[in-house]
Amino acid sequence: MFEEYEIRIGDEVKKYKDGVTFIDIAKDNQDKYAYDIVLVMKDGKLSELFKKVTKNCSIEFITTATAPGIETYRRSVKLLMMKAFYDVAGAENIKKIVIQYSISKGFYFTVDGNIDLTEELLEKVESRMRQLVDEDLPINKRSISVNRAIALFKRHKMYDKEKLFKFRRASNVNVYSIKGFEDYYYGYMVPSTGYLKYFKLYKYEEGFVLQLPVKESPNTVQEFNPQRKLFNVLRESGRWSDMLDISNVGSLNEQISQGRINDIILVQEALQEKKIAEIASNIAACRDKKFIMIAGPSSSGKTTFSHRLSVQLRVNGLTPHTIGVDDYFVDRELSPKDEFGNYNFEVLEALDVEKFNQDMQALENGKEVQMPTYNFITGKREYNGNIMKLGKDDILVIEGIHGLNDKLSYSLSRESKYKIYISALTTLNIDEHNRIPTTDGRLIRRLVRDARTRGISAVDTISRWQSVRNGEESHIFPFQEEADIMFNSALIYELSVLKQYAEPILFGIPQDAPEYVEAKRLLKFLDYFLGIDSTNIPNNSLLREFIGGGCFNV
């Protein structure tokens, strides 16, 4: 006699026999959803579809129109692409395929080996990918010991994974495979290749781009739109990583375990200071520039960067004055709200644009202006006697997420502005096939800073993060290529430092909170890193903006 389980799906309860998988249940309900179901939330915990039902439970379907759903999809396509590439090119000809950067809604890869990377080869790889999709092959998962994983990936010549698992605390590793091709990926997968219908390969520079859907349009692959300035700054940062001989978490952990991290910190900080000095020299050579507009997404380090740039501008004979656009926030109760009724601090309407332009014009005309300060605890703009007046060699350094949008500074001429885009664009990988999303690095920075300086809990930071991301997609990223120059604020060692500050905050999120799933994911991610203390981090480091102890008043 077969046992039956009661499965609650929303307000409906259905009965299923013992041995049924979530794939079967998802297929029964797929016609109610516009996009593919790729995961389930079972009793508040994410689960892959291939798993069997073993007890009565409540489930929620996760589609590709959600953040965890689309990430599962995109991750699975990477495995599919790797399988197809090895099939077409031959394992004996491939030394290494490395995911380098995230660009244009996709991923940029390079290939090392006895391979001529041509359009023709990529067409064959894409054709093989589509053949594997048509075959609807299972994506199998097995758990093996760490020691077996190290031996396995050494045999497969995936040496970054071999090094990564040498520092693995957990006893087991999950390995995914398609038709005998095995690989490790950080996160869940779809159950079979038949789910993976949307992708496109493009030849670009010395590598190629795997273009993929995003959750806003899960069934559409947008045309590849090269972002030249962004790509160049990522490539420059990649050269810095090569100089330090750290391209992945395993090599970073190795440097830490061998006591060489202090040298890494000094060199990385020196490279950033050199870049800031070059930007200051460029500005000084353009004497008509009076407004330095610094913009970038949340937790990019804009405030500390503006102070450090100001120091270098002084070296070049200018007298800079820093202004935070955040100080022009409207009072909190007047802030616009998003579709969920939460305050939306990311839109331009959250700022008093009229007052900002009045003050900037007055300063440009040589008048005295009383500058505001925004109190993030009370949610009010305050005036504390900070009087500013510009002289002949004075220059304004203005930082805020909307700095590149001319609607913020509509009263100022384009010729008077020098635009800088800054973001934490990590080039560090978990291993050769697993990238660290730049959004994860910025979220961890924000968690630490919010708790330290703004009285905001980890639950609130995580719950607001999607609204922050939506604002960036609408109000920041579309303007990044308009910048005169880009600056990468990511530090190759920073996650090993932030780990010490973020983990206690994340562990403080209760298991019954909706944000617990994300907290658990971030804790698992941070577990890859060996921790280091902050003693030897310079007090002018960009990282000090988040962990404290810096020489700037931020």
XYZ file of C-alpha atoms in Angstrom, residues 2 30 59 96 118 152 208 221 226 260 272 307 318 341 354 366 419 427 452 469 483 504 552:
23
model
C 1.374 3.363 -1.019
C 3.239 24.636 -14.643
C 5.670 24.395 -1.069
C 41.409 25.854 -19.111
C 36.723 31.360 -33.952
C 38.515 14.168 -9.182
C 33.596 34.946 -25.969
C 18.107 36.703 -24.741
C 29.540 45.640 -25.785
C 51.770 36.682 2.772
C 44.387 51.821 -6.210
C 38.027 62.024 -0.147
C 43.552 72.401 -6.682
C 5.007 50.459 0.058
C 15.880 71.903 -7.054
C 31.131 82.628 -5.894
C 32.157 62.239 -14.715
C 37.558 39.997 -10.710
C 27.687 50.035 12.055
C 19.043 46.689 -7.281
C 31.579 58.426 -17.655
C 27.640 37.606 13.267
C 37.889 60.177 6.786
